[in-house]
Short mmCIF file of C-alpha atoms and ligand atoms in Angstrom, two decimals:
data_model
loop_
_atom_site.label_atom_id
_atom_site.label_comp_id
_atom_site.label_asym_id
_atom_site.label_seq_id
_atom_site.Cartn_x
_atom_site.Cartn_y
_atom_site.Cartn_z
CA MET Q 1418 52.50 164.07 72.79
CA ASP Q 1419 49.93 163.19 70.16
CA MET Q 1420 51.18 160.54 68.04
CA PHE Q 1421 50.18 162.22 65.00
CA GLU Q 1422 51.85 165.36 65.98
CA GLN Q 1423 54.91 163.33 66.60
CA ILE Q 1424 54.75 161.64 63.08
CA ARG Q 1425 53.55 164.72 61.34
CA GLU Q 1426 56.36 165.00 58.65
CA HIS Q 1427 56.06 161.29 57.87
CA GLU Q 1428 54.05 159.49 55.50
CA GLN Q 1429 53.71 156.22 57.09
CA VAL Q 1430 55.05 154.43 60.46
CA VAL Q 1431 54.39 150.71 61.01
CA PHE Q 1432 54.84 148.98 64.37
CA CYS Q 1433 55.59 145.36 63.89
CA ASN Q 1434 55.23 142.82 66.59
CA ASP Q 1435 55.46 139.05 66.47
CA GLU Q 1436 55.43 137.43 69.84
CA ALA Q 1437 56.75 134.05 68.56
CA THR Q 1438 60.05 135.34 67.42
CA GLY Q 1439 60.27 138.29 70.06
CA LEU Q 1440 60.34 140.74 66.99
CA LYS Q 1441 59.52 144.23 67.89
CA ALA Q 1442 60.25 146.49 65.25
CA ILE Q 1443 59.28 149.99 63.50
CA ILE Q 1444 59.44 151.13 60.17
CA ALA Q 1445 59.13 154.68 59.23
CA ILE Q 1446 58.65 156.13 55.78
CA HIS Q 1447 59.41 159.72 55.84
CA SER Q 1448 58.88 160.60 52.04
CA THR Q 1449 58.41 158.86 48.80
CA ARG Q 1450 58.42 161.92 46.74
CA LEU Q 1451 61.50 160.85 44.84
CA GLY Q 1452 60.85 157.22 44.90
CA PRO Q 1453 60.16 154.06 47.09
CA ALA Q 1454 61.63 154.62 50.53
CA LEU Q 1455 65.12 153.12 51.20
CA GLY Q 1456 67.20 152.93 54.45
CA GLY Q 1457 68.81 150.24 56.61
CA CYS Q 1458 67.48 148.49 59.55
CA ARG Q 1459 69.11 149.06 62.97
CA MET Q 1460 69.06 146.78 65.94
CA TYR Q 1461 69.52 148.28 69.32
CA PRO Q 1462 68.50 147.64 72.92
CA TYR Q 1463 66.43 150.94 73.17
CA LYS Q 1464 65.50 151.66 76.73
CA SER Q 1465 61.97 152.45 75.54
CA VAL Q 1466 59.51 152.50 72.63
CA ASP Q 1467 59.71 156.14 72.70
CA ASP Q 1468 63.41 156.15 72.19
CA ALA Q 1469 63.14 153.56 69.45
CA LEU Q 1470 60.48 155.62 67.48
CA GLU Q 1471 62.26 158.91 68.00
CA ASP Q 1472 65.42 157.35 66.44
CA VAL Q 1473 63.63 155.70 63.54
CA LEU Q 1474 61.69 158.86 62.93
CA ARG Q 1475 65.00 160.93 62.79
CA LEU Q 1476 66.96 158.42 60.92
CA SER Q 1477 64.04 158.11 58.01
CA LYS Q 1478 63.89 161.75 57.59
CA GLY Q 1479 67.95 161.82 57.24
CA MET Q 1480 67.48 159.21 54.50
CA THR Q 1481 65.18 161.43 52.33
CA TYR Q 1482 68.03 164.35 52.52
CA LYS Q 1483 70.65 161.65 51.90
CA CYS Q 1484 68.91 160.33 48.89
CA ALA Q 1485 68.44 163.83 47.54
CA ALA Q 1486 72.04 164.91 48.33
CA ALA Q 1487 73.33 161.50 46.56
CA ASP Q 1488 71.00 162.15 43.55
CA VAL Q 1489 69.24 158.73 43.69
CA ASP Q 1490 65.61 158.26 42.87
CA PHE Q 1491 64.65 156.70 46.28
CA GLY Q 1492 62.88 158.39 49.12
CA GLY Q 1493 63.78 158.14 52.96
CA GLY Q 1494 62.81 155.23 55.21
CA LYS Q 1495 64.43 153.35 57.93
CA ALA Q 1496 63.71 150.49 60.33
CA VAL Q 1497 64.76 149.77 63.97
CA ILE Q 1498 64.50 146.41 65.88
CA ILE Q 1499 64.24 146.78 69.67
CA GLY Q 1500 66.66 144.04 70.98
CA ASP Q 1501 70.28 143.43 71.74
CA PRO Q 1502 72.19 142.51 68.54
CA THR Q 1503 74.68 140.41 70.65
CA LYS Q 1504 71.81 138.21 72.33
CA ASP Q 1505 68.54 138.58 70.62
CA LYS Q 1506 69.08 137.66 66.92
CA SER Q 1507 67.47 134.56 65.25
CA PRO Q 1508 66.86 133.41 61.83
CA GLU Q 1509 63.15 133.34 62.52
CA LEU Q 1510 63.23 137.02 63.91
CA PHE Q 1511 64.63 138.22 60.67
CA ARG Q 1512 62.13 136.17 58.61
CA ALA Q 1513 59.37 137.73 60.55
CA PHE Q 1514 60.90 141.11 59.83
CA GLY Q 1515 60.99 140.08 56.28
CA GLN Q 1516 57.37 139.45 56.30
CA PHE Q 1517 56.50 142.93 57.58
CA VAL Q 1518 58.51 144.53 54.97
CA GLU Q 1519 56.77 142.22 52.35
CA SER Q 1520 53.53 143.56 53.83
CA ILE Q 1521 54.42 147.20 52.81
CA GLN Q 1522 54.53 146.21 49.21
CA GLY Q 1523 57.41 147.75 47.78
CA ARG Q 1524 57.20 151.05 49.40
CA PHE Q 1525 60.14 150.34 51.56
CA TYR Q 1526 63.49 148.53 50.79
CA THR Q 1527 66.13 147.94 53.69
CA GLY Q 1528 69.24 146.21 54.53
CA THR Q 1529 72.14 146.58 57.09
CA ASP Q 1530 72.46 149.48 59.77
CA MET Q 1531 74.26 149.68 63.08
CA GLY Q 1532 73.58 146.31 64.83
CA THR Q 1533 72.82 144.24 61.85
CA ASP Q 1534 75.00 142.35 59.15
CA PRO Q 1535 74.30 141.30 55.50
CA GLU Q 1536 73.90 137.56 56.90
CA ASP Q 1537 70.84 138.54 58.99
CA PHE Q 1538 68.91 139.75 55.77
CA VAL Q 1539 69.63 136.49 53.99
CA HIS Q 1540 66.71 135.22 56.29
CA ALA Q 1541 64.65 138.29 55.60
CA LEU Q 1542 65.30 137.81 51.82
CA LYS Q 1543 63.38 134.27 52.09
CA GLU Q 1544 60.34 136.43 52.88
CA THR Q 1545 60.57 139.56 50.59
CA ASN Q 1546 62.49 140.85 47.62
CA CYS Q 1547 62.71 144.34 49.28
CA ILE Q 1548 66.09 143.39 50.68
CA VAL Q 1549 69.48 145.06 49.68
CA GLY Q 1550 73.15 144.78 50.81
CA VAL Q 1551 73.50 140.84 51.00
CA ASP Q 1552 76.46 139.19 49.66
CA GLU Q 1553 76.85 138.81 45.74
CA VAL Q 1554 76.32 134.96 46.24
CA TYR Q 1555 72.62 135.86 47.39
CA GLY Q 1556 72.10 138.41 44.47
CA GLY Q 1557 72.97 141.43 46.38
CA SER Q 1558 75.64 144.03 45.95
CA GLY Q 1559 77.70 142.84 48.98
CA ASP Q 1560 78.55 144.89 52.37
CA SER Q 1561 77.38 148.32 51.98
CA SER Q 1562 79.77 149.40 54.60
CA VAL Q 1563 82.73 149.08 52.04
CA PRO Q 1564 81.42 152.21 50.00
CA THR Q 1565 80.28 154.04 53.29
CA ALA Q 1566 83.87 153.95 54.51
CA GLN Q 1567 85.04 154.87 51.12
CA GLY Q 1568 82.78 157.89 51.24
CA VAL Q 1569 84.06 158.80 54.77
CA ILE Q 1570 87.66 159.01 53.40
CA PHE Q 1571 86.70 161.14 50.46
CA GLY Q 1572 84.93 163.37 53.11
CA LEU Q 1573 88.13 163.40 54.97
CA GLN Q 1574 90.21 164.31 51.99
CA ALA Q 1575 87.78 167.25 50.98
CA THR Q 1576 87.77 168.60 54.72
CA SER Q 1577 91.65 168.40 54.68
CA LYS Q 1578 91.60 170.23 51.38
CA ALA Q 1579 89.44 173.02 52.87
CA LEU Q 1580 91.29 173.35 55.84
CA TRP Q 1581 94.91 172.65 54.84
CA ASP Q 1582 94.94 172.81 51.13
CA THR Q 1583 95.77 169.09 50.74
CA ASP Q 1584 93.99 165.92 50.18
CA ASP Q 1585 96.83 163.99 52.09
CA LEU Q 1586 95.69 162.41 55.23
CA SER Q 1587 99.00 161.44 56.47
CA GLY Q 1588 100.81 163.20 59.36
CA LYS Q 1589 97.42 164.06 61.09
CA SER Q 1590 95.67 162.51 63.89
CA TYR Q 1591 92.21 161.18 64.01
CA ALA Q 1592 89.72 160.30 67.10
CA ILE Q 1593 87.41 157.56 65.79
CA GLN Q 1594 84.39 156.50 67.90
CA GLY Q 1595 83.18 153.16 67.01
CA LEU Q 1596 85.26 150.53 65.21
CA GLY Q 1597 82.35 148.45 63.66
CA LYS Q 1598 81.79 147.73 59.90
CA VAL Q 1599 82.45 151.31 58.89
CA GLY Q 1600 84.75 152.71 61.58
CA TYR Q 1601 87.14 149.77 61.37
CA LYS Q 1602 87.89 150.17 57.64
CA VAL Q 1603 88.39 153.94 58.01
CA ALA Q 1604 90.76 153.18 60.99
CA GLU Q 1605 92.81 150.61 58.91
CA TYR Q 1606 93.08 152.97 55.79
CA LEU Q 1607 94.11 155.69 57.97
CA LEU Q 1608 96.80 153.55 59.84
CA GLU Q 1609 97.93 152.36 56.30
CA ASN Q 1610 98.49 156.06 55.22
CA GLY Q 1611 100.55 157.31 57.98
CA ALA Q 1612 98.04 158.73 60.40
CA ASP Q 1613 97.86 158.55 64.26
CA LEU Q 1614 94.73 157.40 65.87
CA TYR Q 1615 92.90 157.80 69.02
CA VAL Q 1616 90.09 155.03 69.26
CA THR Q 1617 87.20 153.90 71.48
CA ASP Q 1618 84.70 151.26 71.20
CA ILE Q 1619 82.54 149.61 73.92
CA ASN Q 1620 83.31 146.13 72.24
CA GLN Q 1621 86.69 145.04 73.41
CA LYS Q 1622 87.17 142.64 70.48
CA ALA Q 1623 86.92 145.53 67.93
CA ILE Q 1624 89.69 147.39 69.88
CA ASP Q 1625 91.81 144.41 70.18
CA GLN Q 1626 91.63 143.95 66.37
CA ILE Q 1627 92.72 147.52 65.44
CA VAL Q 1628 95.44 147.40 67.99
CA GLN Q 1629 96.84 144.36 66.61
CA LYS Q 1630 96.74 145.88 63.21
CA ALA Q 1631 98.55 148.98 64.39
CA LYS Q 1632 101.07 147.01 66.02
CA GLU Q 1633 101.85 145.03 62.76
CA MET Q 1634 102.36 148.23 61.22
CA GLY Q 1635 104.30 150.00 63.76
CA ALA Q 1636 101.81 152.91 63.68
CA GLY Q 1637 100.68 155.18 66.31
CA ILE Q 1638 97.36 154.27 68.23
CA LYS Q 1639 95.94 155.05 71.62
CA VAL Q 1640 93.02 153.53 73.13
CA VAL Q 1641 90.63 155.55 75.15
CA GLY Q 1642 87.45 155.45 77.22
CA SER Q 1643 83.92 156.01 75.79
CA GLU Q 1644 83.77 159.54 77.34
CA GLU Q 1645 87.28 160.47 76.85
CA ILE Q 1646 87.24 160.37 72.95
CA TYR Q 1647 85.68 163.86 72.82
CA SER Q 1648 88.84 165.61 74.55
CA GLN Q 1649 91.54 164.15 72.38
CA PRO Q 1650 93.82 166.52 71.03
CA ALA Q 1651 93.13 165.20 67.40
CA ASP Q 1652 92.75 167.15 64.17
CA ILE Q 1653 89.52 165.50 63.14
CA PHE Q 1654 86.81 163.79 65.13
CA ILE Q 1655 85.42 160.69 63.23
CA PRO Q 1656 81.97 159.58 64.80
CA CYS Q 1657 81.19 155.94 63.54
CA ALA Q 1658 78.69 154.55 66.27
CA MET Q 1659 75.60 156.41 67.60
CA GLY Q 1660 73.76 159.69 66.73
CA GLY Q 1661 73.37 162.76 68.91
CA ILE Q 1662 76.86 162.81 70.07
CA ILE Q 1663 77.46 166.35 69.17
CA ASN Q 1664 75.52 168.11 71.96
CA ASP Q 1665 75.94 170.49 74.97
CA ASP Q 1666 77.94 168.08 76.92
CA THR Q 1667 80.50 167.25 74.10
CA ILE Q 1668 80.89 170.36 72.17
CA PRO Q 1669 82.92 172.17 74.99
CA GLN Q 1670 85.22 169.17 75.18
CA LEU Q 1671 86.06 169.07 71.44
CA GLN Q 1672 89.88 170.02 70.56
CA VAL Q 1673 89.42 169.12 66.68
CA LYS Q 1674 89.43 171.31 63.63
CA ALA Q 1675 86.68 169.42 62.08
CA VAL Q 1676 83.95 166.47 62.46
CA VAL Q 1677 83.68 164.00 59.66
CA GLY Q 1678 82.24 160.64 60.37
CA SER Q 1679 79.58 157.84 59.31
CA ALA Q 1680 77.19 158.00 62.24
CA ASN Q 1681 73.69 159.27 61.20
CA ASN Q 1682 72.26 162.26 63.03
CA GLN Q 1683 75.47 163.43 64.62
CA LEU Q 1684 73.84 166.71 65.79
CA LYS Q 1685 71.68 166.22 68.55
CA GLU Q 1686 69.78 169.44 67.64
CA GLU Q 1687 70.11 171.71 64.61
CA ARG Q 1688 71.42 174.62 67.13
CA HIS Q 1689 74.56 172.26 67.71
CA GLY Q 1690 75.50 172.90 64.00
CA HIS Q 1691 75.77 176.69 65.15
CA SER Q 1692 77.89 175.86 68.32
CA LEU Q 1693 80.35 173.98 66.21
CA GLN Q 1694 80.52 176.83 63.83
CA GLU Q 1695 81.09 179.50 66.75
CA LYS Q 1696 83.77 177.06 67.96
CA GLY Q 1697 85.61 177.16 64.68
CA ILE Q 1698 85.00 173.58 64.07
CA LEU Q 1699 84.15 172.66 60.38
CA TYR Q 1700 81.17 170.05 60.22
CA ALA Q 1701 80.68 167.68 57.36
CA PRO Q 1702 77.05 167.03 57.17
CA ASP Q 1703 76.67 163.51 58.06
CA TYR Q 1704 74.23 162.47 55.37
CA ILE Q 1705 76.62 163.59 52.66
CA VAL Q 1706 79.59 161.92 53.92
CA ASN Q 1707 78.04 158.55 54.77
CA ALA Q 1708 75.88 158.21 51.33
CA GLY Q 1709 78.38 155.42 49.93
CA GLY Q 1710 76.36 152.58 51.19
CA LEU Q 1711 72.99 154.24 49.97
CA ILE Q 1712 74.67 154.92 46.54
CA GLN Q 1713 75.70 151.11 46.31
CA VAL Q 1714 72.30 149.75 47.55
CA ALA Q 1715 70.28 152.07 45.09
CA ASP Q 1716 72.47 151.16 42.39
CA GLU Q 1717 71.77 147.34 43.19
CA LEU Q 1718 68.05 147.96 42.54
CA TYR Q 1719 68.83 148.91 39.00
CA SER Q 1720 71.64 146.97 37.43
CA PRO Q 1721 74.64 146.78 39.94
CA ASN Q 1722 77.98 148.21 38.67
CA LYS Q 1723 80.79 148.76 40.96
CA GLU Q 1724 82.64 151.35 38.85
CA ARG Q 1725 79.51 153.57 38.76
CA VAL Q 1726 79.14 153.11 42.68
CA LEU Q 1727 82.76 154.34 43.03
CA LYS Q 1728 82.22 157.25 40.68
CA LYS Q 1729 79.19 158.33 42.52
CA THR Q 1730 80.62 157.87 45.83
CA LYS Q 1731 83.60 160.01 44.70
CA ALA Q 1732 81.32 162.60 44.11
CA ILE Q 1733 81.05 162.99 47.96
CA TYR Q 1734 84.39 164.93 47.73
CA ASN Q 1735 82.99 167.78 45.42
CA SER Q 1736 79.69 167.84 47.17
CA LEU Q 1737 81.42 168.61 50.68
CA LEU Q 1738 83.45 171.25 49.10
CA ASN Q 1739 80.34 172.97 47.50
CA VAL Q 1740 78.56 172.75 50.77
CA TYR Q 1741 81.40 174.36 52.68
CA SER Q 1742 81.80 177.20 50.18
CA HIS Q 1743 78.04 177.75 50.10
CA ALA Q 1744 77.86 177.98 53.82
CA GLU Q 1745 80.74 180.51 53.96
CA ARG Q 1746 79.40 182.57 51.40
CA GLU Q 1747 75.78 182.81 52.86
CA GLY Q 1748 77.04 182.94 56.36
CA ILE Q 1749 74.99 179.86 57.53
CA THR Q 1750 75.99 176.44 59.00
CA THR Q 1751 77.36 173.65 56.79
CA MET Q 1752 74.15 171.71 57.83
CA GLU Q 1753 71.97 174.56 56.82
CA ALA Q 1754 73.63 174.67 53.37
CA ALA Q 1755 73.25 171.00 52.92
CA ASN Q 1756 69.65 170.77 53.82
CA LYS Q 1757 68.88 173.97 51.45
CA PHE Q 1758 70.36 172.25 48.61
CA CYS Q 1759 68.58 169.06 49.14
CA GLU Q 1760 65.34 170.76 49.73
CA ASN Q 1761 65.70 172.66 46.45
CA ARG Q 1762 66.71 169.32 44.65
CA ILE Q 1763 63.44 167.66 45.82
CA GLU Q 1764 61.31 170.46 44.81
CA ALA Q 1765 62.93 170.51 41.43
CA ARG Q 1766 62.55 167.00 40.90
CA THR Q 1767 58.93 166.93 42.12
CA ARG Q 1768 58.06 169.79 39.62
CA ARG Q 1769 59.67 167.74 36.96
CA ASN Q 1770 57.46 164.97 37.80
CA SER Q 1771 54.30 166.84 37.27
CA PHE Q 1772 54.98 166.81 33.47
CA PHE Q 1773 53.12 164.05 31.48
CA SER Q 1774 55.00 160.72 31.51
CA HIS Q 1775 54.00 157.67 29.58
CA MET Q 1776 55.11 155.78 32.91
CA LYS Q 1777 52.32 157.25 34.78
CA ARG Q 1778 49.42 156.31 32.45
CA PRO Q 1779 47.21 153.62 34.43
CA LYS Q 1780 48.48 150.06 33.07
CA TRP Q 1781 45.17 149.33 31.56
CA ALA Q 1782 45.44 152.49 29.14
CA VAL Q 1783 48.75 151.66 28.00
CA ARG Q 1784 48.13 149.69 24.38
CA MET Q 1785 50.48 146.80 24.23
N1 LIG L 2764 76.98 150.37 57.46
C1 LIG L 2764 76.73 151.37 56.63
O1 LIG L 2764 76.96 151.19 55.38
C2 LIG L 2764 76.28 152.78 57.20
C3 LIG L 2764 76.49 153.23 58.52
N2 LIG L 2764 76.14 154.34 58.93
C4 LIG L 2764 76.11 154.91 60.31
O2 LIG L 2764 77.44 154.60 60.80
C5 LIG L 2764 77.22 154.31 62.08
C6 LIG L 2764 78.12 153.12 62.11
O3 LIG L 2764 77.59 151.87 61.29
P1 LIG L 2764 78.15 150.47 61.26
O4 LIG L 2764 79.65 150.65 61.33
O5 LIG L 2764 77.56 149.88 60.39
O6 LIG L 2764 77.59 149.82 62.69
P2 LIG L 2764 78.35 148.85 63.55
O7 LIG L 2764 77.20 148.16 64.51
O8 LIG L 2764 78.94 147.76 62.54
O9 LIG L 2764 79.45 149.41 64.44
C7 LIG L 2764 79.17 150.43 65.45
C8 LIG L 2764 80.44 150.21 66.25
O10 LIG L 2764 80.08 151.24 67.27
C9 LIG L 2764 80.32 150.57 68.63
N3 LIG L 2764 79.79 151.38 69.65
C10 LIG L 2764 78.53 151.66 69.99
N4 LIG L 2764 78.11 152.48 70.90
C11 LIG L 2764 79.30 152.94 71.13
C12 LIG L 2764 79.90 154.10 72.06
N5 LIG L 2764 78.98 154.72 72.90
N6 LIG L 2764 81.02 154.39 72.08
C13 LIG L 2764 82.06 153.80 71.41
N7 LIG L 2764 81.45 152.67 70.43
C14 LIG L 2764 80.45 152.49 70.35
C15 LIG L 2764 79.74 149.22 68.57
O11 LIG L 2764 80.40 148.46 69.56
C16 LIG L 2764 80.19 148.95 67.08
O12 LIG L 2764 81.74 148.42 67.05
C17 LIG L 2764 75.70 154.01 62.44
O13 LIG L 2764 75.59 155.40 63.16
C18 LIG L 2764 75.13 153.93 61.20
O14 LIG L 2764 73.71 154.33 61.17
C19 LIG L 2764 75.51 155.31 58.04
C20 LIG L 2764 75.54 155.04 56.65
C21 LIG L 2764 75.74 153.53 56.07
O1 LIG L 2765 73.39 151.19 53.87
C1 LIG L 2765 72.34 150.57 53.48
O2 LIG L 2765 72.03 149.46 53.50
C2 LIG L 2765 71.21 151.56 53.24
C3 LIG L 2765 71.59 152.96 53.66
C4 LIG L 2765 71.36 153.52 54.79
O3 LIG L 2765 70.61 153.15 55.58
C5 LIG L 2765 72.09 154.43 55.34
O4 LIG L 2765 72.86 155.25 54.46
O5 LIG L 2765 71.99 155.04 56.60
#
């Protein structure tokens, strides 16, 4: 496909190559209509550059919607590093990445995502200030997976309210895919709150950790294989690993009543939202549920305040209930309802920005 055709919805795509450190990264800026682009950096051993490009384009577009839904004045962007996070990381590689981010001159801010940790970005921070989500001791707001996991829990409560008229998550069973930074925290919360779990991860260490935790608490947990997670007789499926996992192969296997998780881009294609609806499975649009991390890092760029972050993260509960009722009223999928809401908000915000604003005057024209 023609490259410009492929990136036609995006403002800018930057390929970053540094032979000395082995860095191969792509930064995609989908939209800066609401503000500078903001989105984490994923590290993954993509099979091809095409796969990496497709992922970063989809992820960055999702960030535009996520920013609009969470009502933060940032745009959509994302970065991917092609490499194995268990083998290919080095301080130099992240410093080189930081230099590339700096070269974009403030149009793109980034931090952790799947395969990267706050510590990685301490190296990048030596080269650019456009880094978010590092520990407080380095001037950041701390691990953004904490509010992301909180947001998933608010999303589970809202979904439980819609399905069973209660916020109480106890006494139900949940199938969790991925026990990393977000998935583990959600799993731990559910175990502590009297739920039964089916879990899977490709990392044995992550499994051992949650099984040990469940044992200590005498809670119910069953470990299943990567492919078996879809067919477990749980009440809710919680995807917290890769995207594209709701697809033609997995939908027929699902026995759950709802899908609520942190993974970005869970629906392989938009039509899979319809397939879930036809099967009577309630789908919580991913970018609404997993906005907690974004809310924290966006707040960090003003003046960080944990209470404000929690308040905005809590709003995920009502946003989701609104999306569910809007979708039901209009006879559309929950993803269509969420997209419509975000597109309207972006239009409204942009219209507002066309009014005269003192800030929009060129610096030289402002009388000091
Ligand atoms: N960390 C954050 O604050 C946010 C994360 N997300 C999304 O949530 C998802 C999880 O993110 P993190 O927990 O930060 O990533 P992570 O890298 O810490 O954890 C992902 C886990 O999934 C496992 N995994 C990978 N492939 C798997 C497979 N096929 N089957 C089962 N397990 C598999 C990994 O071994 C790892 O334990 C990603 O899609 C990410 O983009 C979205 C918003 C914010
Ligand atoms: O968590 C972050 O550091 C930024 C937000 C993000 O990338 C995401 O929500 O996917």
